[in-house]
Each structure stands twice: as C-alpha cells, then as structure tokens.
Amino acid sequence: MTESSQTFKCKYCEREFRRETTLEVHVCEQKRRYQTKDDPATRIAFQNFLAFYETTQGSAKHKTFDDFAKSAYYRAFIKFGNYCVNARVVAPTRFSEWLLKHNKRIDYWGSDKLYEEFLREYVYRENATDALTRALETSMDWAEDTDNPTEHFLRYGNSNKLCHYVTTGKVTGWTIFNCASGHEWLENLNPEQLGIVYDFLDPDKWSRKIRDYPGDTAYMKEMLEKAGW
C-alpha cells in the first residue's frame, strides 16, 4: 500500500479517513459512548444494564460494555443514570431492583413519579445508619447554603423545603421521630404540608418500626441528641 492510498479506520464505526489527524478528531456516536464510559451516569447505566439481563435472562456474565454501547437499550439506561445523578437518588441499586421487580418500563425509569413511589416503600425498609448519614449530610449542605449551624436544620429550616427533603428521601422518619426538633417540626406543619409528607412519615408505620428495632432507635436518639437536634 502506497502512502497516498493509506487510510485510517475508526475502530468504533469503521469509517475510513485519508489522514490520521482527521481520525483523531473524528467523533462518532459509538466513540462518544466509549469516551463517557467512566462518567458516573454511565457507570450507573451499565450496572443496571447488567442487572436487567441478570433479572430477565438469568445471566449477564458475558455482557460487556461493548454490548451495552451497541444495545437498543443504551439511551434508556443512560437517561436513568443521568436521572440518578441529577436527582441525587437514594440507593440507585435498590431503586433499579424495585423497578425490575415491579416490571416498570425502562423508558420511564428516570421519572419523579416512579422514584417517589419507590421511596414510599423504601424509607420504611432502609437501615437507620444510612438514613442518619444522609440526614446529617443534607443538614451540612443546608448549613453551608444558609450560614446556619446544622443543629438548626429542622428547627429553623424552611418548612416547604424540609417537606421536599422528606419526599425525596433525604430525611426520613428515622430522624424525624427520634429527635426533639423533628417532633417540633411535625407539630408546626399545616394540613397541606402534612398531606404532602404523610406517606413518608406515616406515624403508625414508624411507631411499629421504632418498636421493632429498639437498638437502632436508641442509637439514633443518642447520635441526634449529640448533634444538637
């Protein structure tokens, strides 16, 4: 092959170019997918692509990122991965397991409606330590944004914003029902706000949870009291 007839082929789409420099700047869809394979959203998407095949076909051991990048499901799983990152989804793996268990269509996985439906169940199953960690992290973000101490989070935080934290799983009954400021916050909610958070803070469900897990309850009360909540 003479120099003039030499071509340079893209290993992703197999398009050929006369100049190597042209190949280097060339970006096809498959190359772009590989370039983003280490992005957080893509990692979540690929993990759930594997979980999907494991659940629906019994095995995913032979599935590679190449299979994922060429899959007809690629865009749907990437949409889900982006949703998990942007919405700061609580327990993405548990969320996807729930979606698969309930046979939700992949195209709709990244939706607020399904996420809230999942959270209404998950907050009552989550372990206390994870719930505490997330509540404290959320309070630190709030303290940084508002220039207030973290122990003022439930006492002086905006009630509507706190309701949003509850409905997005950032703060759960593990925290609300195990500290003085949580009880105070609940008592000051208006009927509309109580209606918004009720499915996540059902007092009957949480009273049973607290009764059935006395060790976790004692731990939460101790840690929250130390934190000034």
GROMACS .gro file of C-alpha atoms in nm, residues 51-189:
model
  139
   51ALA     CA    1  -2.880  -0.616   3.637
   52PHE     CA    2  -3.156  -0.606   3.376
   53TYR     CA    3  -3.011  -0.902   3.186
   54GLU     CA    4  -2.940  -1.089   3.508
   55THR     CA    5  -3.303  -1.049   3.614
   56THR     CA    6  -3.477  -1.102   3.281
   57GLN     CA    7  -3.250  -1.368   3.129
   58GLY     CA    8  -3.083  -1.524   3.432
   59SER     CA    9  -2.727  -1.425   3.338
   60ALA     CA   10  -2.521  -1.122   3.242
   61LYS     CA   11  -2.173  -1.272   3.280
   62HIS     CA   12  -2.093  -1.245   2.911
   63LYS     CA   13  -2.224  -0.891   2.866
   64THR     CA   14  -1.953  -0.629   2.811
   65PHE     CA   15  -1.951  -0.253   2.779
   66ASP     CA   16  -1.933  -0.308   2.403
   67ASP     CA   17  -2.265  -0.493   2.423
   68PHE     CA   18  -2.408  -0.207   2.624
   69ALA     CA   19  -2.281   0.065   2.389
   70LYS     CA   20  -2.441  -0.112   2.093
   71SER     CA   21  -2.760  -0.205   2.272
   72ALA     CA   22  -3.101  -0.069   2.175
   73TYR     CA   23  -3.147  -0.002   2.547
   74TYR     CA   24  -2.840   0.223   2.573
   75ARG     CA   25  -3.021   0.557   2.564
   76ALA     CA   26  -3.289   0.446   2.812
   77PHE     CA   27  -3.031   0.329   3.066
   78ILE     CA   28  -2.823   0.645   3.017
   79LYS     CA   29  -3.136   0.851   3.080
   80PHE     CA   30  -3.184   0.658   3.403
   81GLY     CA   31  -2.819   0.706   3.501
   82ASN     CA   32  -2.843   1.081   3.443
   83TYR     CA   33  -3.163   1.094   3.647
   84CYS     CA   34  -2.994   0.915   3.938
   85VAL     CA   35  -2.702   1.158   3.934
   86ASN     CA   36  -2.902   1.479   3.883
   87ALA     CA   37  -3.173   1.390   4.136
   88ARG     CA   38  -2.915   1.250   4.379
   89VAL     CA   39  -3.121   0.936   4.400
   90VAL     CA   40  -3.114   0.747   4.728
   91ALA     CA   41  -2.981   0.391   4.683
   92PRO     CA   42  -2.981   0.369   4.298
   93THR     CA   43  -2.923  -0.007   4.309
   94ARG     CA   44  -3.224  -0.062   4.536
   95PHE     CA   45  -3.427   0.167   4.312
   96SER     CA   46  -3.345  -0.032   3.999
   97GLU     CA   47  -3.415  -0.361   4.180
   98TRP     CA   48  -3.758  -0.224   4.273
   99LEU     CA   49  -3.819  -0.112   3.913
  100LEU     CA   50  -3.733  -0.458   3.782
  101LYS     CA   51  -3.939  -0.633   4.048
  102HIS     CA   52  -4.244  -0.426   3.960
  103ASN     CA   53  -4.191  -0.465   3.583
  104LYS     CA   54  -4.168  -0.092   3.516
  105ARG     CA   55  -4.091   0.003   3.156
  106ILE     CA   56  -3.728   0.104   3.112
  107ASP     CA   57  -3.824   0.415   2.917
  108TYR     CA   58  -3.994   0.550   3.230
  109TRP     CA   59  -3.733   0.455   3.490
  110GLY     CA   60  -3.596   0.808   3.522
  111SER     CA   61  -3.914   0.975   3.643
  112ASP     CA   62  -4.009   1.157   3.962
  113LYS     CA   63  -4.336   0.964   3.980
  114LEU     CA   64  -4.169   0.622   3.996
  115TYR     CA   65  -3.895   0.746   4.227
  116GLU     CA   66  -4.149   0.879   4.478
  117GLU     CA   67  -4.343   0.552   4.452
  118PHE     CA   68  -4.023   0.361   4.535
  119LEU     CA   69  -3.935   0.592   4.824
  120ARG     CA   70  -4.277   0.549   4.985
  121GLU     CA   71  -4.178   0.186   5.039
  122TYR     CA   72  -3.802   0.213   5.078
  123VAL     CA   73  -3.790   0.464   5.365
  124TYR     CA   74  -3.957   0.203   5.586
  125ARG     CA   75  -3.703  -0.066   5.492
  126GLU     CA   76  -3.381   0.135   5.497
  127ASN     CA   77  -3.139   0.079   5.782
  128ALA     CA   78  -3.103   0.353   6.042
  129THR     CA   79  -2.734   0.421   5.984
  130ASP     CA   80  -2.779   0.506   5.615
  131ALA     CA   81  -3.075   0.729   5.699
  132LEU     CA   82  -2.879   0.912   5.969
  133THR     CA   83  -2.576   0.965   5.745
  134ARG     CA   84  -2.787   1.113   5.467
  135ALA     CA   85  -2.981   1.340   5.704
  136LEU     CA   86  -2.660   1.476   5.854
  137GLU     CA   87  -2.507   1.530   5.509
  138THR     CA   88  -2.821   1.713   5.398
  139SER     CA   89  -2.807   1.933   5.707
  140MET     CA   90  -2.443   2.019   5.634
  141ASP     CA   91  -2.533   2.125   5.280
  142TRP     CA   92  -2.817   2.336   5.422
  143ALA     CA   93  -2.587   2.491   5.684
  144GLU     CA   94  -2.334   2.585   5.416
  145ASP     CA   95  -2.603   2.738   5.193
  146THR     CA   96  -2.774   2.935   5.471
  147ASP     CA   97  -2.479   3.010   5.701
  148ASN     CA   98  -2.654   2.844   5.996
  149PRO     CA   99  -2.541   2.570   6.233
  150THR     CA  100  -2.652   2.218   6.139
  151GLU     CA  101  -2.849   2.173   6.462
  152HIS     CA  102  -3.090   2.445   6.340
  153PHE     CA  103  -3.178   2.240   6.031
  154LEU     CA  104  -3.519   2.113   6.146
  155ARG     CA  105  -3.589   2.397   6.389
  156TYR     CA  106  -3.543   2.689   6.153
  157GLY     CA  107  -3.525   2.543   5.803
  158ASN     CA  108  -3.792   2.639   5.551
  159SER     CA  109  -4.085   2.403   5.610
  160ASN     CA  110  -4.166   2.359   5.241
  161LYS     CA  111  -3.803   2.279   5.165
  162LEU     CA  112  -3.795   2.031   5.451
  163CYS     CA  113  -4.107   1.867   5.311
  164HIS     CA  114  -3.920   1.829   4.984
  165TYR     CA  115  -3.628   1.669   5.167
  166VAL     CA  116  -3.872   1.418   5.314
  167THR     CA  117  -4.042   1.332   4.984
  168THR     CA  118  -3.703   1.284   4.815
  169GLY     CA  119  -3.570   1.060   5.091
  170LYS     CA  120  -3.305   1.298   5.219
  171VAL     CA  121  -3.466   1.299   5.564
  172THR     CA  122  -3.677   1.007   5.689
  173GLY     CA  123  -3.875   0.904   5.991
  174TRP     CA  124  -3.561   0.757   6.146
  175THR     CA  125  -3.456   1.117   6.202
  176ILE     CA  126  -3.787   1.297   6.244
  177PHE     CA  127  -3.927   1.064   6.512
  178ASN     CA  128  -3.604   1.028   6.708
  179CYS     CA  129  -3.516   1.389   6.788
  180ALA     CA  130  -3.686   1.679   6.963
  181SER     CA  131  -3.654   1.917   6.668
  182GLY     CA  132  -3.818   1.658   6.441
  183HIS     CA  133  -4.125   1.636   6.663
  184GLU     CA  134  -4.139   2.016   6.685
  185TRP     CA  135  -4.123   2.046   6.308
  186LEU     CA  136  -4.406   1.798   6.259
  187GLU     CA  137  -4.628   1.977   6.513
  188ASN     CA  138  -4.586   2.306   6.325
  189LEU     CA  139  -4.680   2.175   5.979
   0.00000   0.00000   0.00000
